[in-house]
Tab-separated table of C-alpha atoms and ligand atoms in Angstrom:
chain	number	residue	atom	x	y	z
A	1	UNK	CA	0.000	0.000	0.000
A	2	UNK	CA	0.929	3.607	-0.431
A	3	UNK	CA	2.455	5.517	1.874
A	4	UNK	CA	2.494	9.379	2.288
A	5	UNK	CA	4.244	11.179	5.707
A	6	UNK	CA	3.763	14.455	6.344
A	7	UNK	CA	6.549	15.749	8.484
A	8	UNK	CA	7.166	18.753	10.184
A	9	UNK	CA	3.854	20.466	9.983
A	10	UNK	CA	1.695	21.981	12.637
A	11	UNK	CA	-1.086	19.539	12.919
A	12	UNK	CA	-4.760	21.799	13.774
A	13	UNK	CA	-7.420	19.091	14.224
A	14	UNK	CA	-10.547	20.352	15.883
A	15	UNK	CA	-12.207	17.387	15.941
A	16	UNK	CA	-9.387	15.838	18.608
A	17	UNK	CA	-8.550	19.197	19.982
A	18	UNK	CA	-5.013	18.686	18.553
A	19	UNK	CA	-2.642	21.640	17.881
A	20	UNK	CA	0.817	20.464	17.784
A	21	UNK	CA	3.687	19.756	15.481
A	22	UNK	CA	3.480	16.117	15.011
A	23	UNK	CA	3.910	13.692	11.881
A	24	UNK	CA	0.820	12.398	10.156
A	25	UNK	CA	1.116	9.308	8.410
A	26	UNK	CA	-0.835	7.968	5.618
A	27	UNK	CA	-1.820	4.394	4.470
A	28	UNK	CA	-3.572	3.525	1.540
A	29	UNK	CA	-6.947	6.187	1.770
A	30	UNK	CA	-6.983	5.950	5.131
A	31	UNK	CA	-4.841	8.207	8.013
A	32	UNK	CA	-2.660	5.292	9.962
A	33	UNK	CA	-1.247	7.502	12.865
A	34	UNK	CA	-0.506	10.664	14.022
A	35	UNK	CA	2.781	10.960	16.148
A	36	UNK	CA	5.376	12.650	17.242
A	37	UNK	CA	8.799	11.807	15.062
A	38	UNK	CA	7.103	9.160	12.864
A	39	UNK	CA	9.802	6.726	11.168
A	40	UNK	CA	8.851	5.232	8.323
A	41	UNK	CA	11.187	4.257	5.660
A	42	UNK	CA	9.011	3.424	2.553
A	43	UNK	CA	6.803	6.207	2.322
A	44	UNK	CA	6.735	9.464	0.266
A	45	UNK	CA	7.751	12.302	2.703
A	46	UNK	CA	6.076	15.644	2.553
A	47	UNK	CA	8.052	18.355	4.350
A	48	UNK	CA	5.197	20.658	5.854
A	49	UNK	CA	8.106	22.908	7.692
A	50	UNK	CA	6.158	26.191	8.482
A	51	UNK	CA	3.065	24.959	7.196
A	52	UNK	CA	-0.782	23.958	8.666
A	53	UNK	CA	-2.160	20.540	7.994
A	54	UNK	CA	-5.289	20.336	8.307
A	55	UNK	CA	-8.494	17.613	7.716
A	56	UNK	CA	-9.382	19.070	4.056
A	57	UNK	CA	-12.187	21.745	3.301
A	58	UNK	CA	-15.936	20.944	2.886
A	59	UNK	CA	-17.793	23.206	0.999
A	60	UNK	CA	-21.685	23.227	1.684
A	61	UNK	CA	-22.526	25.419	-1.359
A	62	UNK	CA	-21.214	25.592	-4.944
A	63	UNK	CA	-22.043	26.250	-8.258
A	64	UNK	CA	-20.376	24.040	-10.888
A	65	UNK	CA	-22.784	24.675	-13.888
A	66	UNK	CA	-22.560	21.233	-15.142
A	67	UNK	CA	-24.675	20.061	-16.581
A	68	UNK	CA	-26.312	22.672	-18.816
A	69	UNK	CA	-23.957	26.015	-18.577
A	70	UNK	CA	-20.544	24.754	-18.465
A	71	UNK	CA	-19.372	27.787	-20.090
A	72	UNK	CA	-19.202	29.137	-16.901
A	73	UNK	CA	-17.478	26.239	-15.174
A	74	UNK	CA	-17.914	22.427	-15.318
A	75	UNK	CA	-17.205	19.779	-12.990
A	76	UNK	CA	-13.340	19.235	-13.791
A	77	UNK	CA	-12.603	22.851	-13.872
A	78	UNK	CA	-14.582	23.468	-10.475
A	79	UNK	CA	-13.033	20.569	-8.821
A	80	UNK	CA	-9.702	22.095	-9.715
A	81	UNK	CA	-10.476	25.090	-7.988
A	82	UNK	CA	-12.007	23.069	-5.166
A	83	UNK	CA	-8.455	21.362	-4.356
A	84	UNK	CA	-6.425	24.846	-4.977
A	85	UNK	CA	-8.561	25.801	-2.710
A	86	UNK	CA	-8.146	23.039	-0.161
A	87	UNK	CA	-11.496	21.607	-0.330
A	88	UNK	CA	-11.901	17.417	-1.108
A	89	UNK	CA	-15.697	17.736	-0.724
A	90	UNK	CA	-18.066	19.979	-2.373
A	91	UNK	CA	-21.925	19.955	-2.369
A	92	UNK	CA	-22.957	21.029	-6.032
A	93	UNK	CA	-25.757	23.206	-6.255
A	94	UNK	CA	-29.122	21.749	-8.157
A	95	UNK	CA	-29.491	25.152	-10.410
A	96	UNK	CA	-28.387	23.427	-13.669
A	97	UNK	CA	-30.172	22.344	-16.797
A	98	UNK	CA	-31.361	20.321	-16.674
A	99	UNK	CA	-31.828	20.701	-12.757
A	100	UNK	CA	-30.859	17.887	-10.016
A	101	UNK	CA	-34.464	16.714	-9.218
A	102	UNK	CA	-34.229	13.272	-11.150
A	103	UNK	CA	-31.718	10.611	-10.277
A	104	UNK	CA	-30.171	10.698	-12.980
A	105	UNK	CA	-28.846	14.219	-13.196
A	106	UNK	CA	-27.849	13.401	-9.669
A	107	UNK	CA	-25.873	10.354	-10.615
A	108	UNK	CA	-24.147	12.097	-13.439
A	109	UNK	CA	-23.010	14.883	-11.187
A	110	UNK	CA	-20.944	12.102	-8.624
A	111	UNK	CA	-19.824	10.049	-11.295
A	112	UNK	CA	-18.228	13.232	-13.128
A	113	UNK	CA	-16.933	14.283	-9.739
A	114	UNK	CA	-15.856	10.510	-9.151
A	115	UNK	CA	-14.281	10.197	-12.858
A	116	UNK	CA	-11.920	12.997	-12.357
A	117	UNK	CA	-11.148	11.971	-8.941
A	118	UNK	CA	-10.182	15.259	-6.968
A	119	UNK	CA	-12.749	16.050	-5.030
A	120	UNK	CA	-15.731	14.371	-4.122
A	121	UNK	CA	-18.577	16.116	-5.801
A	122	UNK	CA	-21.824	15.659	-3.959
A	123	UNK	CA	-25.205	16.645	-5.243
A	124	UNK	CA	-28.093	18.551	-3.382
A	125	UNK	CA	-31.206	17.611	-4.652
A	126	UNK	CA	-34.174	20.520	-5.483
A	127	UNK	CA	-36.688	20.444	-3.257
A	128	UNK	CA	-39.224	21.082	-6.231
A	129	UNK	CA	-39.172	19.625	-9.152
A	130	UNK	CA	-37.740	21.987	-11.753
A	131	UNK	CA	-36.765	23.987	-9.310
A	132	UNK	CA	-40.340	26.004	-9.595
A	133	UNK	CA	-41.767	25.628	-6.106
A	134	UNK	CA	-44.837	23.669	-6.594
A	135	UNK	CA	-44.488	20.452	-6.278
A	136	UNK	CA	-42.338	18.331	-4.275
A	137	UNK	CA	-39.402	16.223	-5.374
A	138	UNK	CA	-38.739	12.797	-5.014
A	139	UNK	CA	-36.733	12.544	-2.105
A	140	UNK	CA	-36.826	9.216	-1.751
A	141	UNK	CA	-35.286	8.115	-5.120
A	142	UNK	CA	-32.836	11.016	-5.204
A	143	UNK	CA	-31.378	10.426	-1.844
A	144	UNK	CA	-30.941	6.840	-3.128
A	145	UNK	CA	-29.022	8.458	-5.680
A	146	UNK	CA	-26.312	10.139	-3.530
A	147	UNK	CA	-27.977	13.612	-2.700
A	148	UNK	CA	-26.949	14.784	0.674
A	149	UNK	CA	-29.645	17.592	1.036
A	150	UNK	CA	-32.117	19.321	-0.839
A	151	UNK	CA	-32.623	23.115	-2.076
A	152	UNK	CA	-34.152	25.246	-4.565
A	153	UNK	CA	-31.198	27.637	-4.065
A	154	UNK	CA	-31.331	30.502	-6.578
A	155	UNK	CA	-34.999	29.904	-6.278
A	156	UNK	CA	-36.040	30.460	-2.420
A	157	UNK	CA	-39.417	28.267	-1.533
A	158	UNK	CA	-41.875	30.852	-1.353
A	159	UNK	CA	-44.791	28.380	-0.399
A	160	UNK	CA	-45.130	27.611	3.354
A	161	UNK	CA	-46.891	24.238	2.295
A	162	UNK	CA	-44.064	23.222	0.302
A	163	UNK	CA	-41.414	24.007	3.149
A	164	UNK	CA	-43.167	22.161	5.769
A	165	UNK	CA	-43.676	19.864	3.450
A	166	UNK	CA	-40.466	19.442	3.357
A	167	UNK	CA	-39.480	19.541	6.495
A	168	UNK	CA	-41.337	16.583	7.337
A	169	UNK	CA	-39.652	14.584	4.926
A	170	UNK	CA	-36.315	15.435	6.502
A	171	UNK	CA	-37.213	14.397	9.736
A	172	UNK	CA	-38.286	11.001	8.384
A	173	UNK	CA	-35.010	11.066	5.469
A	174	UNK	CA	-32.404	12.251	7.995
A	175	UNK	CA	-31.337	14.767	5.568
A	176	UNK	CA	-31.185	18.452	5.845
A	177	UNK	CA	-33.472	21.137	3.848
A	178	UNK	CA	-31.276	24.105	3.027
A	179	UNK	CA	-32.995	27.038	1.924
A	180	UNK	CA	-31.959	30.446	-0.067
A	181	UNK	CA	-33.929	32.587	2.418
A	182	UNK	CA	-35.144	35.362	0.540
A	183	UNK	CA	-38.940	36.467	-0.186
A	184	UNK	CA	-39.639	37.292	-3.671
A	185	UNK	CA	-41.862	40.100	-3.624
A	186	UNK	CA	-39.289	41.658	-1.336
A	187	UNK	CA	-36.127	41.006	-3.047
A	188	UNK	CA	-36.984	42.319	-6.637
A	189	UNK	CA	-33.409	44.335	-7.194
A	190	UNK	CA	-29.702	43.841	-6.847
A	191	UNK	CA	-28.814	46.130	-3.699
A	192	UNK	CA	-29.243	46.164	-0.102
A	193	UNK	CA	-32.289	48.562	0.803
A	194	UNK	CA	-30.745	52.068	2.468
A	195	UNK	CA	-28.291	53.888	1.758
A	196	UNK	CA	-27.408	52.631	-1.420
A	197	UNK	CA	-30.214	51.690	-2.920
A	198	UNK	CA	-30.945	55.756	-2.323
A	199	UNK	CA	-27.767	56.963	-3.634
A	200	UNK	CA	-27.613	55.318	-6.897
A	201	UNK	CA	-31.877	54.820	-7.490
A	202	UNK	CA	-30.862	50.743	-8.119
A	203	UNK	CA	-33.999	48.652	-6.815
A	204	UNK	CA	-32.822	46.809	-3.894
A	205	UNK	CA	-33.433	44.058	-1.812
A	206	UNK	CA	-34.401	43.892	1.689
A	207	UNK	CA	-32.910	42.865	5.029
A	208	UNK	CA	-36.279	41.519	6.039
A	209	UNK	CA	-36.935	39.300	2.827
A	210	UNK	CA	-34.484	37.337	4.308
A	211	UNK	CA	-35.223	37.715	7.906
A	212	UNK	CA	-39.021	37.029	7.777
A	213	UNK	CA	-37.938	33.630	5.433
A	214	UNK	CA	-35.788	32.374	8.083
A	215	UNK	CA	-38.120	32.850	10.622
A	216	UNK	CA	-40.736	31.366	9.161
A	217	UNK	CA	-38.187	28.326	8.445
A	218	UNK	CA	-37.008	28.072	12.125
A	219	UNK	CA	-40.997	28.348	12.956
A	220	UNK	CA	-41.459	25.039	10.680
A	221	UNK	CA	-38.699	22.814	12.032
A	222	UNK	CA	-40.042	23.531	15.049
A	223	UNK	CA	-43.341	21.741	14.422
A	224	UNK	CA	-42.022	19.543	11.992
A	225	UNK	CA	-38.803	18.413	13.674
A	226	UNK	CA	-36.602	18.701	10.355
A	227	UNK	CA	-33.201	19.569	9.877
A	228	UNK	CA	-33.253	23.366	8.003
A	229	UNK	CA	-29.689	24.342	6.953
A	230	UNK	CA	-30.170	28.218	6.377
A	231	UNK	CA	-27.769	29.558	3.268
A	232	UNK	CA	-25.959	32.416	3.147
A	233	UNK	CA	-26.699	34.083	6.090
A	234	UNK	CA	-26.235	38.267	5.926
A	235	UNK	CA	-27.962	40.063	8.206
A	236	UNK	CA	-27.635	41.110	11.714
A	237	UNK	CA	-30.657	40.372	12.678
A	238	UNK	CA	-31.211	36.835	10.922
A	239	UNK	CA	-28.221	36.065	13.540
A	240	UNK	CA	-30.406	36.868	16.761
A	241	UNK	CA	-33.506	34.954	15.259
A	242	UNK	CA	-31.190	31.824	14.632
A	243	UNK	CA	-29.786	32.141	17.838
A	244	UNK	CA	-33.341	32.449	19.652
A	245	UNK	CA	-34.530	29.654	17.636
A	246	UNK	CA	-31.400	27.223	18.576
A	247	UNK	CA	-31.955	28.122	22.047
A	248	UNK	CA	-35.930	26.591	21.615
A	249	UNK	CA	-33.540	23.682	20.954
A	250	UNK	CA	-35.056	24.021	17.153
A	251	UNK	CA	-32.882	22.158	14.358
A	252	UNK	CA	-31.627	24.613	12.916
A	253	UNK	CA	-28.062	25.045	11.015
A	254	UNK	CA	-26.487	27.985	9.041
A	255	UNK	CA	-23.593	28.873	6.435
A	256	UNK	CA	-22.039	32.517	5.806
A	257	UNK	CA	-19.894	33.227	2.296
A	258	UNK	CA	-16.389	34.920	3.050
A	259	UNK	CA	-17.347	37.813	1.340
A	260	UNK	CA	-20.346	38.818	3.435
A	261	UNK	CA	-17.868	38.458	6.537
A	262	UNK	CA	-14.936	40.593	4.647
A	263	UNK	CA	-17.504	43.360	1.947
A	264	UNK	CA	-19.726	45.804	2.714
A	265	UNK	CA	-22.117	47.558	0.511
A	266	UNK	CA	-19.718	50.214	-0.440
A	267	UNK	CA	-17.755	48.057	-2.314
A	268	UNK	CA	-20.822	48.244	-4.906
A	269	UNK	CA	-19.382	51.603	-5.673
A	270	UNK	CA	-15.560	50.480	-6.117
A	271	UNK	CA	-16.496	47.147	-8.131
A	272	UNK	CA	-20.201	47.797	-9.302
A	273	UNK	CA	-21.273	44.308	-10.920
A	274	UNK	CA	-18.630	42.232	-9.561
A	275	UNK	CA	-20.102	42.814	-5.983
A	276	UNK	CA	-23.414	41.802	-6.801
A	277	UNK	CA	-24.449	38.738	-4.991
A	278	UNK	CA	-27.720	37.258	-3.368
A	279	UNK	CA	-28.349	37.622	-0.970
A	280	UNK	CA	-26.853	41.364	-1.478
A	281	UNK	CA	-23.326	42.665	0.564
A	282	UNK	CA	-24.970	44.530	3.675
A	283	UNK	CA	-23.970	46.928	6.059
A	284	UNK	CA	-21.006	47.292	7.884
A	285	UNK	CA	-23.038	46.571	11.398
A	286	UNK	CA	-24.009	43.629	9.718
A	287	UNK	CA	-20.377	42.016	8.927
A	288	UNK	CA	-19.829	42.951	12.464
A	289	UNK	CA	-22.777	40.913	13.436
A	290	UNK	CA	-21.777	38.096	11.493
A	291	UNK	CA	-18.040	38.187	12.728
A	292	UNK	CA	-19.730	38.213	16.392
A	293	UNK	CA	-21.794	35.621	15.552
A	294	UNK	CA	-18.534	33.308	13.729
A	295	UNK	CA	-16.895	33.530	17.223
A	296	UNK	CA	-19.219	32.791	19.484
A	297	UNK	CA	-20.862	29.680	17.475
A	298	UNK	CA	-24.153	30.869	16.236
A	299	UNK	CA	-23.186	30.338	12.775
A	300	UNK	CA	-21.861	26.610	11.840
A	301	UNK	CA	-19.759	26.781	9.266
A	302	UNK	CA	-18.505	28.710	5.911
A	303	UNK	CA	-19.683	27.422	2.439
A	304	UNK	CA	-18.162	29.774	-0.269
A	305	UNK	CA	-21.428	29.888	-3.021
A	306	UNK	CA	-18.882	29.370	-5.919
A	307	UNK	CA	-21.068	31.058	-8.063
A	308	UNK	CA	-18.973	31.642	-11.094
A	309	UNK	CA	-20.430	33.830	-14.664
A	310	UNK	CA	-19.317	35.178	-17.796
A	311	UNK	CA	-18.016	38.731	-18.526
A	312	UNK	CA	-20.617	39.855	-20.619
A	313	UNK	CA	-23.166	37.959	-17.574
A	314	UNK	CA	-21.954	40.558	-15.183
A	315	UNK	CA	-22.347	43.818	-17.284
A	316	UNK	CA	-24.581	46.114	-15.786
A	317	UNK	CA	-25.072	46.199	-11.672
A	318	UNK	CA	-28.879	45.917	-11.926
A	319	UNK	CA	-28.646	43.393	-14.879
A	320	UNK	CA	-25.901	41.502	-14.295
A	321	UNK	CA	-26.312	37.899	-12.568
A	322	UNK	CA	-25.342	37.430	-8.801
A	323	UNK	CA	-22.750	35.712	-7.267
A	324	UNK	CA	-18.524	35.321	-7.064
A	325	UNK	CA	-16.235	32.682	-7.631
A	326	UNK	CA	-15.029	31.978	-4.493
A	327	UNK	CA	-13.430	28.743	-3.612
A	328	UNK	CA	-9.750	29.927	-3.942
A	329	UNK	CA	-10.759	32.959	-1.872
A	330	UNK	CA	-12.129	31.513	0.940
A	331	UNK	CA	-8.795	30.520	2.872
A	332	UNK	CA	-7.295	33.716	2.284
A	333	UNK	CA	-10.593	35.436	3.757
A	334	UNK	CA	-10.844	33.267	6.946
A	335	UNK	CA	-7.284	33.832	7.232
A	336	UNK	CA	-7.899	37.409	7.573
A	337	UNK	CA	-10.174	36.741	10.342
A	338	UNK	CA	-7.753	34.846	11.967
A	339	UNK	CA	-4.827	37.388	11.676
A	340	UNK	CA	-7.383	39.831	13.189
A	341	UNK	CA	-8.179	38.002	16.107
A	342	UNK	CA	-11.928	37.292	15.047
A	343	UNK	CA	-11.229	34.385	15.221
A	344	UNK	CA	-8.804	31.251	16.378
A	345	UNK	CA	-6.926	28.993	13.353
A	346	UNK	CA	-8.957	25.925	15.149
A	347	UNK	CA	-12.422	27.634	14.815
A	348	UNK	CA	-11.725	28.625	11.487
A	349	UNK	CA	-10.674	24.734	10.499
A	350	UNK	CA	-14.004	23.732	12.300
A	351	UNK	CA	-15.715	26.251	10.784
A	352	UNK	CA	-14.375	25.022	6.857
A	353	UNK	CA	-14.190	21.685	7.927
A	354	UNK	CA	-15.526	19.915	10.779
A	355	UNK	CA	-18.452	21.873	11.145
A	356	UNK	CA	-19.987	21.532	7.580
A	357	UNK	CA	-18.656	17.571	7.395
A	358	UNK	CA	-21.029	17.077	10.462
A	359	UNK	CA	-23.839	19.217	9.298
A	360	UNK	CA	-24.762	16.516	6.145
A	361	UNK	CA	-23.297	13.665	8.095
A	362	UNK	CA	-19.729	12.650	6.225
A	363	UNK	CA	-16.990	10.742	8.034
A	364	UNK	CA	-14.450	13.038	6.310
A	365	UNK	CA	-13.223	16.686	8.483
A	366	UNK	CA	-11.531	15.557	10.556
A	367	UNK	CA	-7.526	13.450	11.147
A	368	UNK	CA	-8.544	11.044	13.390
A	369	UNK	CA	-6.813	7.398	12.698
A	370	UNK	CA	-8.723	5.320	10.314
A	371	UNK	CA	-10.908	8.107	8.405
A	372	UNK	CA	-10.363	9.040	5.296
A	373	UNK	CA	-7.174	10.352	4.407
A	374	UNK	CA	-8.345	14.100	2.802
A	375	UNK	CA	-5.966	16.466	3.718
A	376	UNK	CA	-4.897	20.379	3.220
A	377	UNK	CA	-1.443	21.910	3.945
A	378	UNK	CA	-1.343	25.751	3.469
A	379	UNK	CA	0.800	28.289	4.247
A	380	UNK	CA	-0.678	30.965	6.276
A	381	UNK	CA	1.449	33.423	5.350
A	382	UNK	CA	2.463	33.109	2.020
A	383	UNK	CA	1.024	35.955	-0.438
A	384	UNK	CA	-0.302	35.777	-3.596
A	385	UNK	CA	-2.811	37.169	-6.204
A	386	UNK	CA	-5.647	35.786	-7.806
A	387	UNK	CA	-5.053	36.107	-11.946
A	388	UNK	CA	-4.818	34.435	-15.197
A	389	UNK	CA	-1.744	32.382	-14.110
A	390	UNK	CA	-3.235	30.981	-10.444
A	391	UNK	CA	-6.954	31.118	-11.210
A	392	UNK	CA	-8.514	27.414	-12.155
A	393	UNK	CA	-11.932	28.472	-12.731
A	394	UNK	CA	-13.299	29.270	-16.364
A	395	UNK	CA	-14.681	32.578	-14.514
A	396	UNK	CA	-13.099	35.467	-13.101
A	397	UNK	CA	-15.908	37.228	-11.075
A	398	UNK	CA	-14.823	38.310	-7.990
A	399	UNK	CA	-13.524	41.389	-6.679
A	400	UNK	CA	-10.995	40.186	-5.167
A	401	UNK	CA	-9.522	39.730	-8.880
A	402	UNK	CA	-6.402	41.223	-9.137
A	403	UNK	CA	-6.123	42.025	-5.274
A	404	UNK	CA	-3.172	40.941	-2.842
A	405	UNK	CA	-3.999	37.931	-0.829
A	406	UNK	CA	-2.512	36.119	2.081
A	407	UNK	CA	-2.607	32.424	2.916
A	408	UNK	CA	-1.989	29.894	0.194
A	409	UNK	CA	-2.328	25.815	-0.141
A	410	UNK	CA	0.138	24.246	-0.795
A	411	UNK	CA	-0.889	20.782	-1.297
A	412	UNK	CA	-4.381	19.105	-0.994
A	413	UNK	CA	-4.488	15.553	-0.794
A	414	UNK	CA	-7.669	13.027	-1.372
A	415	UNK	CA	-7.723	10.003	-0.191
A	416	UNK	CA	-4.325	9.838	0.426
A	417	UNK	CA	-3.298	11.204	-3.103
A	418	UNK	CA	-1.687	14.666	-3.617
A	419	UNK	CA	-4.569	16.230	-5.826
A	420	UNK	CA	-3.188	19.663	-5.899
A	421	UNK	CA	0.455	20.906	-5.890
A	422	UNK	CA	1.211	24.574	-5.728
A	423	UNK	CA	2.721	25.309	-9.144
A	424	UNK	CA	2.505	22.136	-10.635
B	1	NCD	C1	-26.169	31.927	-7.228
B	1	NCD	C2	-25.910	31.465	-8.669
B	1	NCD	O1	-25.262	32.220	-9.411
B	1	NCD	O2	-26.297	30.363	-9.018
B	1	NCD	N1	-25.977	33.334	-7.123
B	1	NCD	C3	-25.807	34.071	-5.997
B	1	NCD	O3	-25.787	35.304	-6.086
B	1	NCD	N2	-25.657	33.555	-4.817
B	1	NCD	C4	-27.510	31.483	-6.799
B	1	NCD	C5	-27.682	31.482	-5.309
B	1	NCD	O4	-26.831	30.970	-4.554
B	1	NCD	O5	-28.690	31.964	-4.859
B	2	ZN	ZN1	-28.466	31.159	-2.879
């Protein structure tokens, strides 16, 4: 069997509470044994001096556009940013054409993920079918077929029927309902509502189409019992009501994107189209809120919304589509965090690791001996920019294009295989 040993490196494992420089050896797929000083003459030595080694990245919430609009990005070319990025698990998004609400759109996007072999691509099911909020998927046949949880995302469920609906079926499934929390008739434009939305006349979109979704959503897996998995969280106030709703004991989980925790609306002025994103940058209180609520554990984890688009898709702020690539950001982001004492290097590994592995169930996130051997080494330090020459997406929007960033992986290995190799 093959063996990898990964010397030298500080070892940050949140899942054993281990921060320490220690060996990690590898055997076949599998992690054989973390130690101190690890001999062992036949395997493949990585030298991690100065570097973090950590259980790889899981990524809740990305857009890989395959099938249907792979233009924009397909499944090999968002796996490759997945691994520069330090992720070995991603959780494609069901907004493709044709959608993920039949099994086998859902096999196809695991076995392309499979086929290339450097991340494991898992699919969310929709919760409707075609992604049109009416009628229920079947959640049966498409968790049979490898989906790990179900959303409309891109298309919020607007029906209360349909969500408890839902809701129920998770309880009885196991599986979480994520939702894109956003009501329709109050989320018609492209900014947040305020300030900015009166400076430049843009429609906008407001704080409380979000906030009066997620409650509503908290309110349903309380009667229901079901797992909801709120997306993208932005606003200050959608902290408190997930926080008052966990206290009730309710299940209820949350993401945040990087950028909501680094952007404000002002950089709508700076970057116009490239910082349009739904749910919309916010306010500065808000990051603040969201930083708060990073550190103290009301938000679970990080899931980037890889949400990559063409040029000419992104022309136009009140036009263009929404979103940012963002799975070689992310690290550099949290990073930031880190450096500013938001928060510790362990939460933030929980927080990209752990904590989202847990939230849909997957042995993976964590070092312990025997589990699968998906690892990230990165350099905290090391600077970089995001351009032509390091980006591994077929899109470029985000506006961080172009812009110094700090904290780079080095190498990301699945299974026990080096998938990624800075500069290589
Ligand atoms: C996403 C996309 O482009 O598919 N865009 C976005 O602004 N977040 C859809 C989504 O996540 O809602
Ligand atoms: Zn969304």
């Amino acid at each position: 069997m093959i063996k990898v040993l990964i010397k030298n490196g500080t070892v940050v494992d949140p899942s054993q509470g281990i921060v320490d420089k220690i060996d990690l050896l590898i055997e076949g797929d599998r992690i054989k044994r973390l130690d101190y000083e690890i001999f062992e003459p036949e395997a493949q030595v990585i030298d991690a001096s100065g570097l973090i080694v950590a259980p790889g990245f899981v990524d809740l919430h990305v857009h890989f556009r395959d099938p249907g609009q792979t233009y924009k990005e397909d499944i090999l070319s968002g796996s490759k940013c997945a691994v520069a990025g330090g992720f070995t698990t991603v959780v494609a998004m069901p907004n493709t054409n044709p959608p993920i609400d039949s099994p086998h759109v859902a096999r196809y996007v695991s076995a392309q993920g499979k086929c290339w072999g450097l991340c494991d691509v898992l699919p969310a099911g929709t919760i409707t079918v075609g992604r049109k909020g009416e009628e229920l998927s079947d959640f049966y046949a498409l968790k049979e077929a490898g989906c790990v949880c179900f959303t409309d995302d891109g298309s919020p469920v607007q029906r209360t029927d349909i969500m408890q609906k839902a809701l129920i079926f998770s309880s009885e499934l196991g599986v979480p309902i994520m939702n894109h929390c956003e009501d329709d008739l109050l989320s018609q434009g492209s900014v947040t509502e305020g300030y900015l939305s009166a400076l430049t006349g843009l429609k906008s979109r407001y704080p409380e189409a979000e906030e009066t979704m997620i409650a509503r959503d908290c309110v349903l897996a309380y009667r229901t019992g079901g797992h909801l998995h709120v997306q993208h969280l932005t606003t200050g106030f959608g902290v408190e009501l997930i926080r008052f709703f966990k206290e009730k004991g309710v299940k209820v989980t949350c993401e945040v994107n990087p950028y909501h925790l680094l952007l404000d609306e002002g950089t709508m002025l700076s970057e116009g189209p490239l910082a349009r994103v739904n749910p919309p940058l916010r306010k500065k209180e808000d990051v603040l809120a969201l930083r708060e609520a990073l550190r103290e554990g009301v938000i679970d984890c990080v899931a980037t919304d890889h949400a990559p688009h063409a040029p000419y898709e992104k022309g136009l702020i009140d036009s263009s589509l929404p979103g940012m690539i963002g799975l070689q950001t992310a690290l550099p982001i949290m990073l930031k965090l880190v450096e500013e004492e938001v928060i510790s290097l362990v939460r933030m590994v929980d927080l990209m690791s752990c904590a989202p592995a847990k939230i849909i169930g997957l042995e993976v996130g964590t070092l312990k001996e025997g589990s699968p051997a998906d690892v990230v080494i990165f350099d905290p330090k090391k600077e970089w920019v995001l351009n032509e020459e390091t980006n591994f997406s077929k899109s470029k929007n985000t506006p961080l294009w172009g812009k110094p960033l700090k904290g780079k992986v080095i190498y990301t290995l699945k299974g026990g295989r080096i998938v990624y190799k800075e500069n290589s």
